[in-house]
Coordinates of C-alpha atoms and ligand atoms in Angstrom, one line a residue:
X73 CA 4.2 6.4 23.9
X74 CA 2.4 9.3 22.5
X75 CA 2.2 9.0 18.9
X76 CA 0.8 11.5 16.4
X77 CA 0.3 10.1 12.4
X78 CA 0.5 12.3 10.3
X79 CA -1.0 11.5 6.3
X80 CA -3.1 12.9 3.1
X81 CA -5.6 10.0 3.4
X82 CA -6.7 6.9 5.3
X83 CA -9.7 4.2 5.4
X84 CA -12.6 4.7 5.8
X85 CA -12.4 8.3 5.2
X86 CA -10.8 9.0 1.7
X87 CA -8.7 6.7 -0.3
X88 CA -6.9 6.3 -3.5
X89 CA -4.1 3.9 -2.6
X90 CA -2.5 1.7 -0.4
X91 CA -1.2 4.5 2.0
X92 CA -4.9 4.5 3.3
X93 CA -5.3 1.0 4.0
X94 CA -2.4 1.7 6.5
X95 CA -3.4 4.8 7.9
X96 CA -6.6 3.4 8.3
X97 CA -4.9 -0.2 10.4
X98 CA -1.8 0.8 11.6
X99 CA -3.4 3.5 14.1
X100 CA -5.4 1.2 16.1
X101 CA -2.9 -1.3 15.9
X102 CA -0.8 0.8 17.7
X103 CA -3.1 2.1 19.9
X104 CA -3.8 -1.8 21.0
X105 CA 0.0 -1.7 21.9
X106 CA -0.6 0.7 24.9
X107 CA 0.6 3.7 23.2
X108 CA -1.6 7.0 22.5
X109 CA -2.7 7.7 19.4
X110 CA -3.5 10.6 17.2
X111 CA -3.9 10.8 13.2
X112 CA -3.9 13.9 10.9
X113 CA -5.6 14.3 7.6
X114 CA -7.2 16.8 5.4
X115 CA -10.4 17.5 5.6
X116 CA -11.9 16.6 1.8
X117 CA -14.9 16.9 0.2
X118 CA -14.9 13.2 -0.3
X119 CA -15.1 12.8 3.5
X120 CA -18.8 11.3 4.2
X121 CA -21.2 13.3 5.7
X122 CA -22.1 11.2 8.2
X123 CA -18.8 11.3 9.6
X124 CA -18.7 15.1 9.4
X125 CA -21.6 14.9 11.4
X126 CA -19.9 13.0 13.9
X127 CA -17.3 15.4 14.4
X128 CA -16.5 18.4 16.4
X129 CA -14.9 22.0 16.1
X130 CA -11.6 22.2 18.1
X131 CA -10.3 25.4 17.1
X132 CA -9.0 27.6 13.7
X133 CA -6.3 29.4 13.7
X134 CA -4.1 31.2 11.3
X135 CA -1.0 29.1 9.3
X136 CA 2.3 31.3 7.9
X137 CA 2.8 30.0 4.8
X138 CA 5.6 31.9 3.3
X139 CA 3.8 35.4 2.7
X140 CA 0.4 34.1 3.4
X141 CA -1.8 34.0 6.5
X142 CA -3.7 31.0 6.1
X143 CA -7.1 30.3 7.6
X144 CA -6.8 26.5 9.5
X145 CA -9.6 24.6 11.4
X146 CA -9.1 21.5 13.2
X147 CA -11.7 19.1 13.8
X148 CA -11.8 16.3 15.9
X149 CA -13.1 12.7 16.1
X150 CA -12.8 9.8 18.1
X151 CA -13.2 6.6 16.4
X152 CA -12.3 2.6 17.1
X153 CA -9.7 4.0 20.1
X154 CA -7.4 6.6 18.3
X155 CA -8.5 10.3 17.6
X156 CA -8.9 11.3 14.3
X157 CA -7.9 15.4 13.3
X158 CA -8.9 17.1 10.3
X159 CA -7.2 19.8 9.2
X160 CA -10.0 22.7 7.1
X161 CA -9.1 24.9 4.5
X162 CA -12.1 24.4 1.9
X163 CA -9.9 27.1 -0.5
X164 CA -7.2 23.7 -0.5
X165 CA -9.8 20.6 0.1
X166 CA -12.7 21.1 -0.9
X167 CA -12.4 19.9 -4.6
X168 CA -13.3 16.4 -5.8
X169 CA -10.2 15.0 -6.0
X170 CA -7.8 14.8 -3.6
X171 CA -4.7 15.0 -5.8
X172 CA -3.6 15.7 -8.9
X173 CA -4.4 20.0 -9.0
X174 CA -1.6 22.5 -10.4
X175 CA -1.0 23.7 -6.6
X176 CA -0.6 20.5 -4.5
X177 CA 2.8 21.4 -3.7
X178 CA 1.1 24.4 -1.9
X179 CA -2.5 22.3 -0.7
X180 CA 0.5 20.2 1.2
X181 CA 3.1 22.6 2.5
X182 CA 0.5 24.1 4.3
X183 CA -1.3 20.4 5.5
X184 CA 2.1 20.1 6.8
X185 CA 2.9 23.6 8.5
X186 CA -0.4 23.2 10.2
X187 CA 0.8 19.9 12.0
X188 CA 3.0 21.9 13.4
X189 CA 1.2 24.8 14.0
X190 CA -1.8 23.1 15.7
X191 CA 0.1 20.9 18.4
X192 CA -0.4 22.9 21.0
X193 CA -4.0 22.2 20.0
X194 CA -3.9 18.9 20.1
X195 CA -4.7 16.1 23.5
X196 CA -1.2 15.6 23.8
X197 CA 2.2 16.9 22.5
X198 CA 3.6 13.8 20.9
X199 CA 6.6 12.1 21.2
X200 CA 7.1 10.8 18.1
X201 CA 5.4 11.9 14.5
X202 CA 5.1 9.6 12.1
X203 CA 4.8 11.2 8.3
X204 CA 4.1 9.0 5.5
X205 CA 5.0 10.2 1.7
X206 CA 5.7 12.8 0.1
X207 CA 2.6 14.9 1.3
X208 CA 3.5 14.9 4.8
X209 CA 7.4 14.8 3.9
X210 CA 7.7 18.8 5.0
X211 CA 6.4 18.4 8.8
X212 CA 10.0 17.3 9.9
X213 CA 11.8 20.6 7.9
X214 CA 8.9 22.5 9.9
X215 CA 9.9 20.8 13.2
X216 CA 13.6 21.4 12.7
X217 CA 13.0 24.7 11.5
X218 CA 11.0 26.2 14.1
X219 CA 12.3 24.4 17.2
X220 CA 14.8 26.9 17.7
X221 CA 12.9 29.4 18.4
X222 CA 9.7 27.0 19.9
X223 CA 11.4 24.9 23.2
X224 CA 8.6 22.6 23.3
X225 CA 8.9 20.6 20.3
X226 CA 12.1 20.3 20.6
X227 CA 12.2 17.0 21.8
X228 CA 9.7 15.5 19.6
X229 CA 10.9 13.0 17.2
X230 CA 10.0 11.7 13.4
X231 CA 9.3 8.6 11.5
X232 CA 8.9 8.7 7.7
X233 CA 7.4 5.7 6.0
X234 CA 8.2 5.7 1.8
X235 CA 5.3 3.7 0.5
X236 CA 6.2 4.2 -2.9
X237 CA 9.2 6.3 -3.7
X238 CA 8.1 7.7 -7.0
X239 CA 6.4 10.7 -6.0
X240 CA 8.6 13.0 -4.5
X241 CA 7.0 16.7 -4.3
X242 CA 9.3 18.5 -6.5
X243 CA 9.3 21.6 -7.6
X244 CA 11.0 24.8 -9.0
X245 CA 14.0 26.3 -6.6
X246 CA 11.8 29.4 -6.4
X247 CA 8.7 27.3 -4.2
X248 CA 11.0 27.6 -1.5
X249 CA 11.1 31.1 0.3
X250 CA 7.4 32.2 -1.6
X251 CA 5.6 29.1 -1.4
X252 CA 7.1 27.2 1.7
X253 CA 8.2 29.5 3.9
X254 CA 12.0 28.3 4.1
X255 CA 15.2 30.5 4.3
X256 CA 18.2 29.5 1.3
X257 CA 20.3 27.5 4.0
X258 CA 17.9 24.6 3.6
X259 CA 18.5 24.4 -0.6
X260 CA 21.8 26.0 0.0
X261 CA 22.7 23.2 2.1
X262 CA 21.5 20.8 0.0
X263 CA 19.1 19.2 2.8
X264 CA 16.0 20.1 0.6
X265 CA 17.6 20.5 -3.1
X266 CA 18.2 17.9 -5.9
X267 CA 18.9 18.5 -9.3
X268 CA 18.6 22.0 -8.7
X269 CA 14.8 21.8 -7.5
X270 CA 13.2 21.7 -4.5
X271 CA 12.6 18.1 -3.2
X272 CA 10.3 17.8 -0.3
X273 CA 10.7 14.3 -0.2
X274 CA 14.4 14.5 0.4
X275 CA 14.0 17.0 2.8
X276 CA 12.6 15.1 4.9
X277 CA 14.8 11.5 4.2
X278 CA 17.7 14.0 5.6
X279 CA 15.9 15.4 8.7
X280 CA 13.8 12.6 10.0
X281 CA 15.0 10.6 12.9
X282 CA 14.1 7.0 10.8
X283 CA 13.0 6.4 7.6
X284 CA 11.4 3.3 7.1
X285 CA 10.1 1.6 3.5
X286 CA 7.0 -1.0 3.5
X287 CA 8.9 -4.0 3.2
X288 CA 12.9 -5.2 4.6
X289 CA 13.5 -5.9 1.0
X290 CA 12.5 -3.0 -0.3
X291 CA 14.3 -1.0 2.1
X292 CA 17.6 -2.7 0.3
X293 CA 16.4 -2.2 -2.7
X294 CA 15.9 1.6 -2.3
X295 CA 20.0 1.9 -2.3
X296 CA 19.6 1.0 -5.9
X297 CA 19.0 3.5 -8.9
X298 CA 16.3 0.7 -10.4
X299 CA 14.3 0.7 -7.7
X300 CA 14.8 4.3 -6.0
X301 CA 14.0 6.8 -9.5
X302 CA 16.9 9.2 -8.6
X303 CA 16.6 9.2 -4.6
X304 CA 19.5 6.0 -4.0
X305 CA 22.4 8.0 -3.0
X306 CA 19.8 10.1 -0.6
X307 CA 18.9 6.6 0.9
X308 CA 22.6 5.4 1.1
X309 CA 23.9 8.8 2.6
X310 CA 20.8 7.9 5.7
X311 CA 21.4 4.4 5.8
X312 CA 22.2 4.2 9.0
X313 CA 18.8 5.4 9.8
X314 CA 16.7 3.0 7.3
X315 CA 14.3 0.1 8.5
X316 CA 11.9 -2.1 6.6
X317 CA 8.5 -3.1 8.3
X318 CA 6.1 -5.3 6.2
X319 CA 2.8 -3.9 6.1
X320 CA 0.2 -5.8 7.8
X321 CA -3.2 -6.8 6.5
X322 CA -6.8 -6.4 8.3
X323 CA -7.3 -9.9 9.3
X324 CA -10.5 -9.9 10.3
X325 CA -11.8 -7.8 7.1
X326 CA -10.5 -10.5 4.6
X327 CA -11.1 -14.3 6.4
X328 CA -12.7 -16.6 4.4
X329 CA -14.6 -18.1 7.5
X330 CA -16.6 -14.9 7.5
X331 CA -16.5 -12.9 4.4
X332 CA -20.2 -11.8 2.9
X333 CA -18.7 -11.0 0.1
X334 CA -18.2 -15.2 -0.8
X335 CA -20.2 -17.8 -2.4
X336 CA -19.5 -20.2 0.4
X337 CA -17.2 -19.5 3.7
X338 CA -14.5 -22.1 4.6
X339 CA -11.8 -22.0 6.5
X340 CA -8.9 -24.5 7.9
X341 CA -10.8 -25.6 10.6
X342 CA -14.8 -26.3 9.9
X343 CA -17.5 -25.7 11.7
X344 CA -21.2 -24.9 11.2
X345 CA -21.7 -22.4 8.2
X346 CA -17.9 -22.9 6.9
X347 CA -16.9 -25.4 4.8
X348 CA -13.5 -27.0 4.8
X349 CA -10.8 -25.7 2.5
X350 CA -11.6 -28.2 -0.1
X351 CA -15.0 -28.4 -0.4
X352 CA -15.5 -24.7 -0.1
X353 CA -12.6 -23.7 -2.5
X354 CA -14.1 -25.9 -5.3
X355 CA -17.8 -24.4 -4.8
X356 CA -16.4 -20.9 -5.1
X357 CA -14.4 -22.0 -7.9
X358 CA -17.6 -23.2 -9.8
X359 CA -19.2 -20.3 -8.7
X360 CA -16.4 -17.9 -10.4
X361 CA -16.5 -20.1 -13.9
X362 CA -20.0 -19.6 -14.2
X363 CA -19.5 -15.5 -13.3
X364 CA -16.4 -15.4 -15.9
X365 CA -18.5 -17.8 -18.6
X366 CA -14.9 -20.2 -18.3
X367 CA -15.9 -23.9 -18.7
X368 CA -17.4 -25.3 -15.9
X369 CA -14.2 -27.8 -14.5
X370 CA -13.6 -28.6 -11.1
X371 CA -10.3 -30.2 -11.4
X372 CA -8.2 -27.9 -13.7
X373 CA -6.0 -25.1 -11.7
X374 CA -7.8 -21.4 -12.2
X375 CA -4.1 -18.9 -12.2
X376 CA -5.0 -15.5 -11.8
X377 CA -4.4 -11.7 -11.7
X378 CA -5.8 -9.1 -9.8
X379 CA -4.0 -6.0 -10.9
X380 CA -3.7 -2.6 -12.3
X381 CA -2.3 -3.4 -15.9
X382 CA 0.9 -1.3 -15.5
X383 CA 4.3 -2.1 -16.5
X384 CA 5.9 -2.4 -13.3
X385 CA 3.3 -5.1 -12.3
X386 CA 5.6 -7.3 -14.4
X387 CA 2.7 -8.1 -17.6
X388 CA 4.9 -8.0 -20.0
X389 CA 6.8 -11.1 -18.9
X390 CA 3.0 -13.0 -19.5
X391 CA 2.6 -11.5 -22.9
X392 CA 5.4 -12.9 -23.6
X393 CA 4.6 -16.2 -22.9
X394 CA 0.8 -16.4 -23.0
X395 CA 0.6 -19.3 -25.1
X396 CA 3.4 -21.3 -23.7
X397 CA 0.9 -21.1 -20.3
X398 CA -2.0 -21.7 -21.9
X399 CA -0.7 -25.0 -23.7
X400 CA -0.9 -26.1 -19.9
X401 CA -4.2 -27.5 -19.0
X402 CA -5.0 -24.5 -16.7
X403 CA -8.0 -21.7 -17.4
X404 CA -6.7 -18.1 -16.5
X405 CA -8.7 -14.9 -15.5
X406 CA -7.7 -11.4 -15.4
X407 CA -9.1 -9.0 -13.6
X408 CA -7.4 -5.3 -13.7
X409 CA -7.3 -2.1 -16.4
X410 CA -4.2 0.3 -17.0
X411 CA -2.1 0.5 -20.2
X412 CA -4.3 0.1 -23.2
X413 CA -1.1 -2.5 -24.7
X414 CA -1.8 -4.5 -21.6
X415 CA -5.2 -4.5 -22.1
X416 CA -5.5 -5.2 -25.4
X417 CA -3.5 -7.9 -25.3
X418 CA -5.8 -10.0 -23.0
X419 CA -9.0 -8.8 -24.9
X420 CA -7.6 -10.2 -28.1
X421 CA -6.3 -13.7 -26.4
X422 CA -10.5 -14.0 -25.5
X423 CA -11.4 -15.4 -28.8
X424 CA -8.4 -18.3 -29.2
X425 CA -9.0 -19.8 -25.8
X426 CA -12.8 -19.6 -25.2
X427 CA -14.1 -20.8 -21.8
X428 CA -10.4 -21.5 -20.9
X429 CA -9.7 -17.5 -20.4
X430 CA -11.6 -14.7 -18.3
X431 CA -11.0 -11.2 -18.6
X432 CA -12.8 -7.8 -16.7
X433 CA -11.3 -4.7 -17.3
X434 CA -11.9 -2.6 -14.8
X435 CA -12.3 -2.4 -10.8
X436 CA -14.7 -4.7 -9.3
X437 CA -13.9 -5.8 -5.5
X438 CA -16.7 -7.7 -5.6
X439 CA -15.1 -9.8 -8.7
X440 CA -11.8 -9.4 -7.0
X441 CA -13.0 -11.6 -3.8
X442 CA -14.8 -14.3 -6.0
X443 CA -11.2 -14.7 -7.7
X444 CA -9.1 -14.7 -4.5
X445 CA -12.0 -17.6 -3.3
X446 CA -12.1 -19.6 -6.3
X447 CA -8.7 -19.1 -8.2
X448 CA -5.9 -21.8 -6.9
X449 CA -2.9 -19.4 -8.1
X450 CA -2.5 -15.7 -8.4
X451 CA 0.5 -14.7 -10.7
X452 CA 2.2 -11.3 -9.3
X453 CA 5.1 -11.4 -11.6
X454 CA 6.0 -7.7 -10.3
X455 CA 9.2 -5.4 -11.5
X456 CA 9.3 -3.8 -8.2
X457 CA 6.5 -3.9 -5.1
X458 CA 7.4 -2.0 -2.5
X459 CA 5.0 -4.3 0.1
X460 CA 2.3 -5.6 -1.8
X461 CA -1.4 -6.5 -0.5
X462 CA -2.9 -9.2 -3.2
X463 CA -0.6 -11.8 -2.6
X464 CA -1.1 -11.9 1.2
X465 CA -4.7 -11.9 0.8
X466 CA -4.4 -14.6 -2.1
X467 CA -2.6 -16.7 0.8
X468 CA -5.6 -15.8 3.4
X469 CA -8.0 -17.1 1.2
X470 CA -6.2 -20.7 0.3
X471 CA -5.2 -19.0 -2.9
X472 CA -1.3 -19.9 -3.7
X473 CA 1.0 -17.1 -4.9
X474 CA 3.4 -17.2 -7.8
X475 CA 5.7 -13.9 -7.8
X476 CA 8.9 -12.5 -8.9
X477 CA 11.4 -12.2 -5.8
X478 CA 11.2 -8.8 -5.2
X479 CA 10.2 -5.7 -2.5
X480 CA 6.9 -7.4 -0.2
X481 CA 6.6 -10.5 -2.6
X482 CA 10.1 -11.6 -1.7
X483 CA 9.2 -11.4 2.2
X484 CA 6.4 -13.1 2.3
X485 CA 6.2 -15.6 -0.1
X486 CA 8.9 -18.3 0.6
X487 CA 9.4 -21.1 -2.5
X488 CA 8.2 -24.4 -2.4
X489 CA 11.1 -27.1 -1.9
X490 CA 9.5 -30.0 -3.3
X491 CA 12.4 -32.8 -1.5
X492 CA 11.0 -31.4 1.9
X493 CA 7.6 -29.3 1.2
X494 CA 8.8 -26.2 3.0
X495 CA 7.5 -23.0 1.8
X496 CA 4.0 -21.1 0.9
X497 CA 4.0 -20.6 -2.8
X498 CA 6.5 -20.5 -6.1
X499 CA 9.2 -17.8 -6.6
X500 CA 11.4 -16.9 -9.4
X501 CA 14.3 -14.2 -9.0
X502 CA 15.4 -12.8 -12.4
X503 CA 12.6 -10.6 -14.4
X504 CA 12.6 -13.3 -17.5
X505 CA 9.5 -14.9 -18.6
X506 CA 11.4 -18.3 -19.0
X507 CA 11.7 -18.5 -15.7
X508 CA 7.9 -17.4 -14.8
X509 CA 6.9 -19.9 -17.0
X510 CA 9.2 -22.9 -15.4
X511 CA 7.5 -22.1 -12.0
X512 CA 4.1 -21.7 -13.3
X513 CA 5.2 -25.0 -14.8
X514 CA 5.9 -26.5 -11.4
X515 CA 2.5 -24.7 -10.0
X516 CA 0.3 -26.5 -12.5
X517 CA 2.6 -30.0 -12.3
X518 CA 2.5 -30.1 -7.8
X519 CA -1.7 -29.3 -8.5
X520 CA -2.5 -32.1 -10.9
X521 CA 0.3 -35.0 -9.7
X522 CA 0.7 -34.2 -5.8
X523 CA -2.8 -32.7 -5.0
X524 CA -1.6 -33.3 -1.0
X525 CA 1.3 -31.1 -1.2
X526 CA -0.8 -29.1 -3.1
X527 CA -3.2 -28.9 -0.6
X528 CA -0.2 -28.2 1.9
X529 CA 0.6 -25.3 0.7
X530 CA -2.8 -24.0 0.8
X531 CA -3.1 -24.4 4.5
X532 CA 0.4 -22.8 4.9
X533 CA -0.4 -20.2 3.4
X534 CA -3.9 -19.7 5.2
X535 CA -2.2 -19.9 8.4
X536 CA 0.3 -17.3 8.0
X537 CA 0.4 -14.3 10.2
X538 CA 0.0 -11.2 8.6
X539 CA -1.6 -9.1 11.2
X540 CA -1.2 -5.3 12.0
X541 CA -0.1 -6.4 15.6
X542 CA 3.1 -8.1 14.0
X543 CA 3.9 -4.2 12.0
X544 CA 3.1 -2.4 15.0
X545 CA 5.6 -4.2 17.0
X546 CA 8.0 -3.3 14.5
X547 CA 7.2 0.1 14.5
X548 CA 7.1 0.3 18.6
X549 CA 10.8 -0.7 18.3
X550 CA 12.0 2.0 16.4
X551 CA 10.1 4.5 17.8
X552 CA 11.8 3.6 21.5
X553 CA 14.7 3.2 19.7
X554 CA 14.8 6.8 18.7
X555 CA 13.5 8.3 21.8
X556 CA 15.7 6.4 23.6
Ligands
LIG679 P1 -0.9 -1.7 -5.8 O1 -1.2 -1.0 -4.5 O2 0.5 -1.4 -6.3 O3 -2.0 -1.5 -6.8 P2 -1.2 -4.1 -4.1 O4 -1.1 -5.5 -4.4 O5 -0.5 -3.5 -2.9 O6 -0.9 -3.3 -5.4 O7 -2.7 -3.7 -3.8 C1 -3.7 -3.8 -4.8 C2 -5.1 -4.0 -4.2 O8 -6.0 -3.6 -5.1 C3 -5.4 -5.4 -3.8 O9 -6.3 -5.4 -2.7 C4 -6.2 -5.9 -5.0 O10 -7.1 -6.9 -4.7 C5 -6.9 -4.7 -5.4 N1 -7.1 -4.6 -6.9 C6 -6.2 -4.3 -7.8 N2 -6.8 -4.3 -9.1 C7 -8.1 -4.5 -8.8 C8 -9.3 -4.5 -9.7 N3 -9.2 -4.3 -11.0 N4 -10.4 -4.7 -9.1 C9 -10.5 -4.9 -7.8 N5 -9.5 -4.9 -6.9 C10 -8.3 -4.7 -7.4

């Protein structure tokens, strides 16, 4: 199929989130599925000169955008098997941050508009685009709107993918005609109206062809105020048109047969230059207690966190009982910054459990791998996550996951029956520290008095299949599903 994906950012050009590390995977992965590929983005300042180098002029051309004429170039770029576009406007991208100015609403209607605008520039007219958040949320409204006057997009169909519901794009009723170029019907209508604003990211839940969240479970869990901030009855209305498709991870990237950024390599089956899980595990452990200045142990469990230190992340369930954990013979490391309570809270613990307690605010990948290599548990006590990428990569690396039952964490991280030893990590359902604290319990108690099962688990979880190939299946599906 002929596939254009459409998004604000994706590795290794620009990122700030998650959405990248999927725009940046999910393309090829396709493209490795026999289908022809195209991706969309903005052409930043952040973009690396070396790859503007790389690239070549296409064409520029001029985008309506309500009572403005626009000036729009379109690079192109072919890298790894799918074509990459970049969409020029230095007025809108050339700043050095690629969100957060008073006129994003406007930077992204037009991004979107000239999606449309530039198909006919394109290799191919696609069959399917596939928009991701609310930055890309208008190209469907375009579509709709302008395919009856414009017969050769009429066919072409849409995916939109919600990686995190939050951010919708609203704004003031009056954005509409002046700043995006619609007639009343659509806010009349309600398709793009809620609460009386302009809502980009409903408009396009009610015009795509399938919306699809980052995880099954949280696709259920969007039909539900707590999870969907306003946008539930939006997702029920649509449900017919709803699918969940876990995100994959880059396999190769993050294997602890072959990662630089380790102490030692290992994997589940050894061979020259990798150690075996157990041997390597416990020299990257001793590596990361002499990095975090935590007493130098082998055989006590290391739990930890790699997160941002937000609310929703679930912290407040391990404030609340720190000490119970810590009366278990475990050391623990966080590694994250975010909410000064959060942080705070771990600075002062430091002091009453020397060497037993690790803690680097800030972001450090490098610090990040030496805990995913040397940790045995990573705690992801989440509210809500819609997919979530640490505890799959915690399970790459022999690392076992505890989590809270929710969004991504719920599908991939099945609990450990200890009467038949099924299952790759510990799960509790209800957001109550009691219960955290019972499985971390159990963590701690299978570690020291069944170190087999223990060690079980670890190779489960090593073995599990998270690849892109497994998403892009998914997403093949739908696709011929809606063009069928
Ligand atoms: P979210 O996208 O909500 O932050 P995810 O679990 O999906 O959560 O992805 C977080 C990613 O960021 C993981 O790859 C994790 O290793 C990484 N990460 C989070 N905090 C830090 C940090 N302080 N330093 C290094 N890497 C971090």
């Amino acid at each position: 199929m002929k596939i254009l994906f459409a998004t604000s950012e994706a590795v290794p050009f620009c990122k700030t989130g998650g959405l990248a590390d999927v725009a940046g995977s999910l393309p090829q992965a396709l493209a490795n599925a026999n289908n022809e590929v195209e991706v969309i983005l903005p052409l930043y300042q952040r973009v690396a000169d070396n790859w503007k180098d790389k690239m070549s002029f296409v064409c520029s051309i001029e985008v309506p955008l309500g009572w403005r004429r626009v000036y729009c170039g379109l690079f192109r770029l072919e890298h790894e098997g799918v074509t990459w576009y970049f969409v020029d406007n230095e007025y809108y991208f050339n700043r050095d941050s690629l969100y957060g100015h008073y006129d994003d609403g406007e930077r992204f209607g037009f991004f979107s508009r000239a999606i449309v605008a530039l198909l006919p520039a394109l290799e191919f007219m696609p069959e399917v685009i596939h928009c991701n958040d609310w930055q890309t949320a208008l190209v469907p409204v375009y579509l709709k709107d302008e395919c009856v006057r414009w017969s050769d997009i009429r066919g072409i169909k849409t995916v939109f993918t919600i990686h995190n519901i939050e951010y919708q794009g609203r704004y003031g009723k009056e954005t509409l005609e002046d700043l995006f170029g619609l007639a009343p019907g659509w806010f009349s209508d309600g398709t793009i109206a809620m609460d009386g604003d302009v809502n980009l990211l409903k408009g396009a839940l009610m015009t795509c062809d399938a919306i699809t969240a980052v995880s099954p479970t949280y696709a259920q869990e969007l039909r539900y105020a707590y999870f969907a901030h306003g946008m539930e009855s939006v997702i029920r209305l649509n449900g017919g048109k709803v699918y969940g498709v876990l995100n994959g991870l880059d396999m190769a990237g993050y294997d602890p047969a072959t990662d630089k950024r380790l102490t030692v390599n290992y994997g589940l089956k050894p061979k020259k230059g990798v150690e075996s899980l157990e041997t390597g595990k416990a020299k990257n452990k001793q590596h990361l207690q002499e990095t975090m200045n935590l007493d130098i142990v082998p055989d006590v469990p290391v739990i930890g966190i790699i997160s941002r230190l937000v609310s929703h992340k679930g912290l407040d369930l391990v404030c609340q009982v720190f000490d119970e954990i810590m009366r278990l013979n475990c050391q623990f490391v966080v590694l994250g910054s975010g909410d000064w309570n959060y942080e705070q809270f771990f600075e002062a613990k430091l002091n009453q459990y020397q060497g037993r307690m690790a803690l680097y605010r800030g972001y450090n990948e490098a610090l990040a791998m030496k805990i995913y290599s040397g940790a045995d548990l990573l705690l992801m006590p989440s509210k809500s996550e819609p997919c979530g990428l640490a505890q799959m990569i915690a399970m790459r690396y022999g690392t076992v996951p505890i989590v809270r039952e929710t969004g991504g964490l719920k599908d991939t991280v099945q609990a450990y029956e200890d009467w038949c030893g099924v299952g790759n990590g510990f799960t509790f359902a209800d957001y109550n520290s009691h219960d955290m604290q019972f499985v971390i319990e159990q963590a701690v108690g299978l570690y020291y008095n069944k170190p087999a099962a223990f060690r079980k688990l670890q190779e489960t979880g090593m073995a599990e299949d998270f690849s892109w190939t497994r998403s892009a299946e998914e997403y093949n599906k739908i696709y011929q599903k809606i063009c069928s």
